[in-house]
XYZ file of C-alpha atoms in Angstrom:
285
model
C 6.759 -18.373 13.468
C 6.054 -14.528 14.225
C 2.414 -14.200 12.704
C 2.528 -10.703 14.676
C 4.762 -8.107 16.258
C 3.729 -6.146 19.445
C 5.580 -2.874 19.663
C 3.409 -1.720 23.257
C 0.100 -1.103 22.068
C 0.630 -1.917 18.629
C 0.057 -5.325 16.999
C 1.414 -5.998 13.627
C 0.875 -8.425 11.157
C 4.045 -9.836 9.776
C 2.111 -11.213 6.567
C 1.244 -7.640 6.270
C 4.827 -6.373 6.655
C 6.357 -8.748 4.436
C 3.221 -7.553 1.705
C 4.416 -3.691 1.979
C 8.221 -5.127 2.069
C 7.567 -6.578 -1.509
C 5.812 -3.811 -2.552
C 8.711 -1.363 -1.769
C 10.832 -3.882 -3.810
C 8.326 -4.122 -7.125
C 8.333 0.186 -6.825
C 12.152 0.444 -6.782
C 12.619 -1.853 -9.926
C 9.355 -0.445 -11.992
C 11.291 2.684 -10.724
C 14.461 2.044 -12.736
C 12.557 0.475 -15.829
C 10.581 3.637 -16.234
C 13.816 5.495 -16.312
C 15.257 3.310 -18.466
C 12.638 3.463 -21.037
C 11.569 7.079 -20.662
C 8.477 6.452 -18.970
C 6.721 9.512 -17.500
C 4.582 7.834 -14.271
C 4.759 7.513 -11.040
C 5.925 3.561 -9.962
C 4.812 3.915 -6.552
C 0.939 5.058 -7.695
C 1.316 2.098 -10.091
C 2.837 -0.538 -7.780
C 0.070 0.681 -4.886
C -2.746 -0.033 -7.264
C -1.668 -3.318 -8.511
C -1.079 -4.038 -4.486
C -4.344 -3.558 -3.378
C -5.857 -5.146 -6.777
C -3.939 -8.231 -6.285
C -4.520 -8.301 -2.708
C -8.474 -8.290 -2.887
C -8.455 -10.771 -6.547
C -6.341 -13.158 -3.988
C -8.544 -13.365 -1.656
C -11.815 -13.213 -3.600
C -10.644 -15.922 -5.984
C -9.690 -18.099 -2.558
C -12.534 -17.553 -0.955
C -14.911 -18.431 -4.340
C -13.091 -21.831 -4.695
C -15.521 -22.888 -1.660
C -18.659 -21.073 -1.470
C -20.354 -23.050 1.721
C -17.311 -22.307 3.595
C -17.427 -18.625 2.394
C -20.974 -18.518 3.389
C -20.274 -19.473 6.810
C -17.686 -17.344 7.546
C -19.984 -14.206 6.479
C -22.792 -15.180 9.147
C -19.940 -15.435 11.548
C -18.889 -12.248 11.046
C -22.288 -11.103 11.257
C -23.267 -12.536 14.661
C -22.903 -9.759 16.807
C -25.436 -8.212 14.457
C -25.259 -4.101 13.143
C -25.831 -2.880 16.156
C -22.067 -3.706 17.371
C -20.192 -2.160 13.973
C -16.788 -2.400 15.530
C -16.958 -6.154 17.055
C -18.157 -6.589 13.164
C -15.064 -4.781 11.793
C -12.943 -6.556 13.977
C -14.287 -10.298 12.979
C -13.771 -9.138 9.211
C -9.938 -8.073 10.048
C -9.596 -11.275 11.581
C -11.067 -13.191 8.547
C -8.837 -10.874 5.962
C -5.714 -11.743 7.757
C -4.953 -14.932 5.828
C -6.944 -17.195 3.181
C -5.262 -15.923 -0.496
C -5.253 -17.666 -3.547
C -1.751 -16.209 -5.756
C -3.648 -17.060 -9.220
C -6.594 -14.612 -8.704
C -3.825 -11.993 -7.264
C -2.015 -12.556 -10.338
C -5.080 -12.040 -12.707
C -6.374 -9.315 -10.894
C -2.805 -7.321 -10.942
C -2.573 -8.101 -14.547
C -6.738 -6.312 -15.224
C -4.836 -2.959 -13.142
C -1.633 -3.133 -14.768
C -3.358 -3.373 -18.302
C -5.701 -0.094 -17.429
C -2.344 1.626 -15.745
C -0.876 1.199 -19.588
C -3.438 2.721 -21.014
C -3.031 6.428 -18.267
C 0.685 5.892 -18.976
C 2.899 8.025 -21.282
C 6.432 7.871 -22.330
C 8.197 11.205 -22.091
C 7.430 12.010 -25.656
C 3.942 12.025 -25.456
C 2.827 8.332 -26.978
C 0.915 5.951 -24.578
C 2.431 3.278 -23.225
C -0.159 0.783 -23.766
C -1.437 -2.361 -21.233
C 1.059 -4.610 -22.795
C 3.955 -2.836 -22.476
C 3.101 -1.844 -19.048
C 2.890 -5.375 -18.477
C 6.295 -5.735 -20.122
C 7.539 -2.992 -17.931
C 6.114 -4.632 -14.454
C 7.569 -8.295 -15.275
C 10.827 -8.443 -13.630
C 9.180 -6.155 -10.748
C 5.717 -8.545 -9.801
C 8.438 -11.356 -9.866
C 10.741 -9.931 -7.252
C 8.046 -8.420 -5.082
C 6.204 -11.670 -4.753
C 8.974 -13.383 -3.946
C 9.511 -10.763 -1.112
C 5.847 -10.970 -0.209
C 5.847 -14.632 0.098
C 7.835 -14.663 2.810
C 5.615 -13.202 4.540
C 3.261 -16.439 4.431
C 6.177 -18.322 5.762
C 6.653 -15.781 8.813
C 3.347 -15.775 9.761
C 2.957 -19.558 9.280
C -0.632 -19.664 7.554
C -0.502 -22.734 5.518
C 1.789 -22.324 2.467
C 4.391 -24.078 3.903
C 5.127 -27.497 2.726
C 4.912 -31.450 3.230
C 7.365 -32.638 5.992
C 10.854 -33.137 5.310
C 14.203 -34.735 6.956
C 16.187 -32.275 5.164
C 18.610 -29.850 7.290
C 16.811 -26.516 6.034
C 13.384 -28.271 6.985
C 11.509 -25.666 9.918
C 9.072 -26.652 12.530
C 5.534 -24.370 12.452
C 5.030 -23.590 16.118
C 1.736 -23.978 17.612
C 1.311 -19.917 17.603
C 1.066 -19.615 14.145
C -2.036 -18.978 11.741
C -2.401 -22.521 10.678
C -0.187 -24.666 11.946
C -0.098 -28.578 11.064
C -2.575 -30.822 12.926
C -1.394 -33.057 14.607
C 1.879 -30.985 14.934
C 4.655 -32.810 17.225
C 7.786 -31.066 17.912
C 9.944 -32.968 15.706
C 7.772 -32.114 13.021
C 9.929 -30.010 9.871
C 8.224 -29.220 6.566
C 9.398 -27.788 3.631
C 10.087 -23.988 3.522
C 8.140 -23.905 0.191
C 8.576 -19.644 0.802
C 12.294 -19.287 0.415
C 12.156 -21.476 -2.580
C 9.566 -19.243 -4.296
C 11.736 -16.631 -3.053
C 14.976 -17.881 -5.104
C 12.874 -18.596 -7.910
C 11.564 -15.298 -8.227
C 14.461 -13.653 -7.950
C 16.143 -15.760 -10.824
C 13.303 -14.812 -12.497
C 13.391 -11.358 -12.214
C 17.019 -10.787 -13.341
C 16.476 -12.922 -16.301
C 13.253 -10.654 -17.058
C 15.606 -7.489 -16.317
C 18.254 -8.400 -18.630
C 15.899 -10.119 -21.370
C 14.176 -6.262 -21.670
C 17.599 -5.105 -23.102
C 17.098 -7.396 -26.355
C 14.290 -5.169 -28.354
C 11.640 -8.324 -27.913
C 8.314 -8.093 -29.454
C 6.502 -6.451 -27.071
C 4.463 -8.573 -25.113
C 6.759 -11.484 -25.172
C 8.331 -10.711 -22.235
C 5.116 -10.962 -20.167
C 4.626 -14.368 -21.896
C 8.196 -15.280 -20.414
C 6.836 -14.512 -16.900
C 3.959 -16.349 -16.724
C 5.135 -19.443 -18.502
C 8.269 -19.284 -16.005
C 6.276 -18.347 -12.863
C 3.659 -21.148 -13.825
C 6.253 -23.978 -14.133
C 7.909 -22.858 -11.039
C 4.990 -22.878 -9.148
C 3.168 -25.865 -10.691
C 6.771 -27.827 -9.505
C 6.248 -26.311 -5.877
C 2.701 -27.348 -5.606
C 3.772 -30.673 -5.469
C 5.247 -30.477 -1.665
C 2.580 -28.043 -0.887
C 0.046 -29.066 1.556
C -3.029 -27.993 -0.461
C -5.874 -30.711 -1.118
C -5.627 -32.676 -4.565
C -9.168 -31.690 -6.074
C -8.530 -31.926 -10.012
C -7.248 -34.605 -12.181
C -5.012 -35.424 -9.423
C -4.075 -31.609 -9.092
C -4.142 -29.215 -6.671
C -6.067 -25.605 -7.479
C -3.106 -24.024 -7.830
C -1.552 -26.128 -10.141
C -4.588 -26.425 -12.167
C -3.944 -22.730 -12.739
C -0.432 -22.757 -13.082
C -1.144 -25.090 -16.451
C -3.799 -21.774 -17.281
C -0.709 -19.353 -16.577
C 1.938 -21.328 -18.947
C -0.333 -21.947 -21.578
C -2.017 -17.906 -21.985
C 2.154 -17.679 -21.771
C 3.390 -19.363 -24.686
C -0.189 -17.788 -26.484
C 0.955 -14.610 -25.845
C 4.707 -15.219 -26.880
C 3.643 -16.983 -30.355
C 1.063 -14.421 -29.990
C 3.827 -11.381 -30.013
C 6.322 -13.124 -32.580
C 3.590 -12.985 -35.067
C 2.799 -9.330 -34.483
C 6.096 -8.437 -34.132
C 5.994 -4.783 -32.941
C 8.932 -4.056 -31.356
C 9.674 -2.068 -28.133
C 12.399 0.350 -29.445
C 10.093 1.592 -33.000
C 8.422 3.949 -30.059
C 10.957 4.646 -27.052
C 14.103 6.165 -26.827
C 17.205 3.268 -26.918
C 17.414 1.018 -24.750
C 19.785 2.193 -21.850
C 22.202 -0.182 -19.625
């Protein structure tokens, strides 16, 4: 594991680099969709505010799911007290580095995307709307956190999975951000990252190609989060993260949320049936 990269004075978090990696990935594809579908905005003002939304919903919505411990890790942060602001700073770094929770990212990048619509124009003056925008970002958010994820794996801070005997199994050294306890070197887990990865980009070129077919809009964002909730509901289960409902972990409990506001949203669409191509230019490629 590489949780950071020293370059001389300069530490770097991998977790970090992998984060901006996936973001350069979900700009380039919103990119091409907005020239596609004669959008007129900026992709990389979009894809930097849905960064930091999702960043700060992932963390808040994984540091809620255990107030006490939340609580605890504020007063440590606060022990060298306001008179040492930059020993402060430094302990809140430290606590931002890992702990994030990819349902309240996801909710949180949906709220931005939905008010991005709504600025939005296509190049003949109508808004784009929230759910189109949403339509729009699909196939990107799907690629870039696929990206992104790999940045967990890198930096070793707990999304890895259950151990394995399987040949592609990899052993979390003792240097990364949470590595298994006890943790012999024998040890191999599963690489739960690089499947997400191959999911998501399966994912995204079926999203890509599916925006060519005139859907109802808002069916395509349906798509994504009933695919992206299977997916990840099916990972969860060589995951490491505590059982705590029904036999479920967190995440999985909001994977079921994810596929069922899905298929809402796709019967949802069907029944309004406004179509993409009654307000944009043709579809091109």
């Amino acid at each position: 594991m590489y949780p950071y990269l020293h370059l001389g004075p300069l530490t770097l978090g991998t977790f970090g680099i992998l984060l901006w990696l996936g973001a350069v990935a979900a700009t380039i594809i919103l990119h091409k969709n907005f020239q596609r579908f004669s959008i007129d905005a900026d992709a990389l003002n979009v894809v930097a505010f849905v960064t930091i939304a999702g960043v700060l919903g992932a963390k808040a919505y994984h540091e809620l799911q255990d107030p006490a411990e939340l609580a605890d890790s504020m007063r440590r942060i606060m022990l060298p007290g306001w008179h040492h602001p930059g020993e402060i700073l430094l302990y809140l770094l430290k606590w931002f580095q890992a702990g994030f929770a990819w349902f309240g990212g996801l909710c949180a990048g949906i709220a931005m995307l939905l008010w991005q619509g709504r600025q939005a124009k296509f190049q003949n003056g109508g808004r784009v709307g929230g759910l189109r925008m949403l339509d729009l970002a699909a196939p990107a958010a799907a690629i870039g956190y696929g990206v992104g994820r790999l940045g967990c794996l890198l930096s070793g801070d707990g999304d890895y999975g259950k151990s394995t005997t399987l040949p592609w199994g990899v052993h979390i050294r003792n240097d990364a951000l949470d590595p298994p306890v006890p943790n012999p070197p024998e040890l191999k887990v599963h690489p739960t990252p690089v499947y997400e990865l191959g999911y998501s980009l399966v994912f995204g070129i079926w999203l890509w190609h599916r925006a060519k077919k005139n859907l109802p809009i808002g069916q395509l964002t349906g798509e994504y989060l009933v695919l992206t909730g299977i997916a990840r509901w099916f990972v969860e289960l060589i995951r490491i993260n505590p059982r705590v409902h029904w036999g479920m972990s967190n995440a999985q409990v909001a994977a079921l949320g994810s596929i069922v506001a899905g298929i809402v949203l796709i019967l949802w669409s069907k029944a309004r049936s406004k179509k993409w191509v009654a307000e944009t230019a043709e579809v091109a490629g």
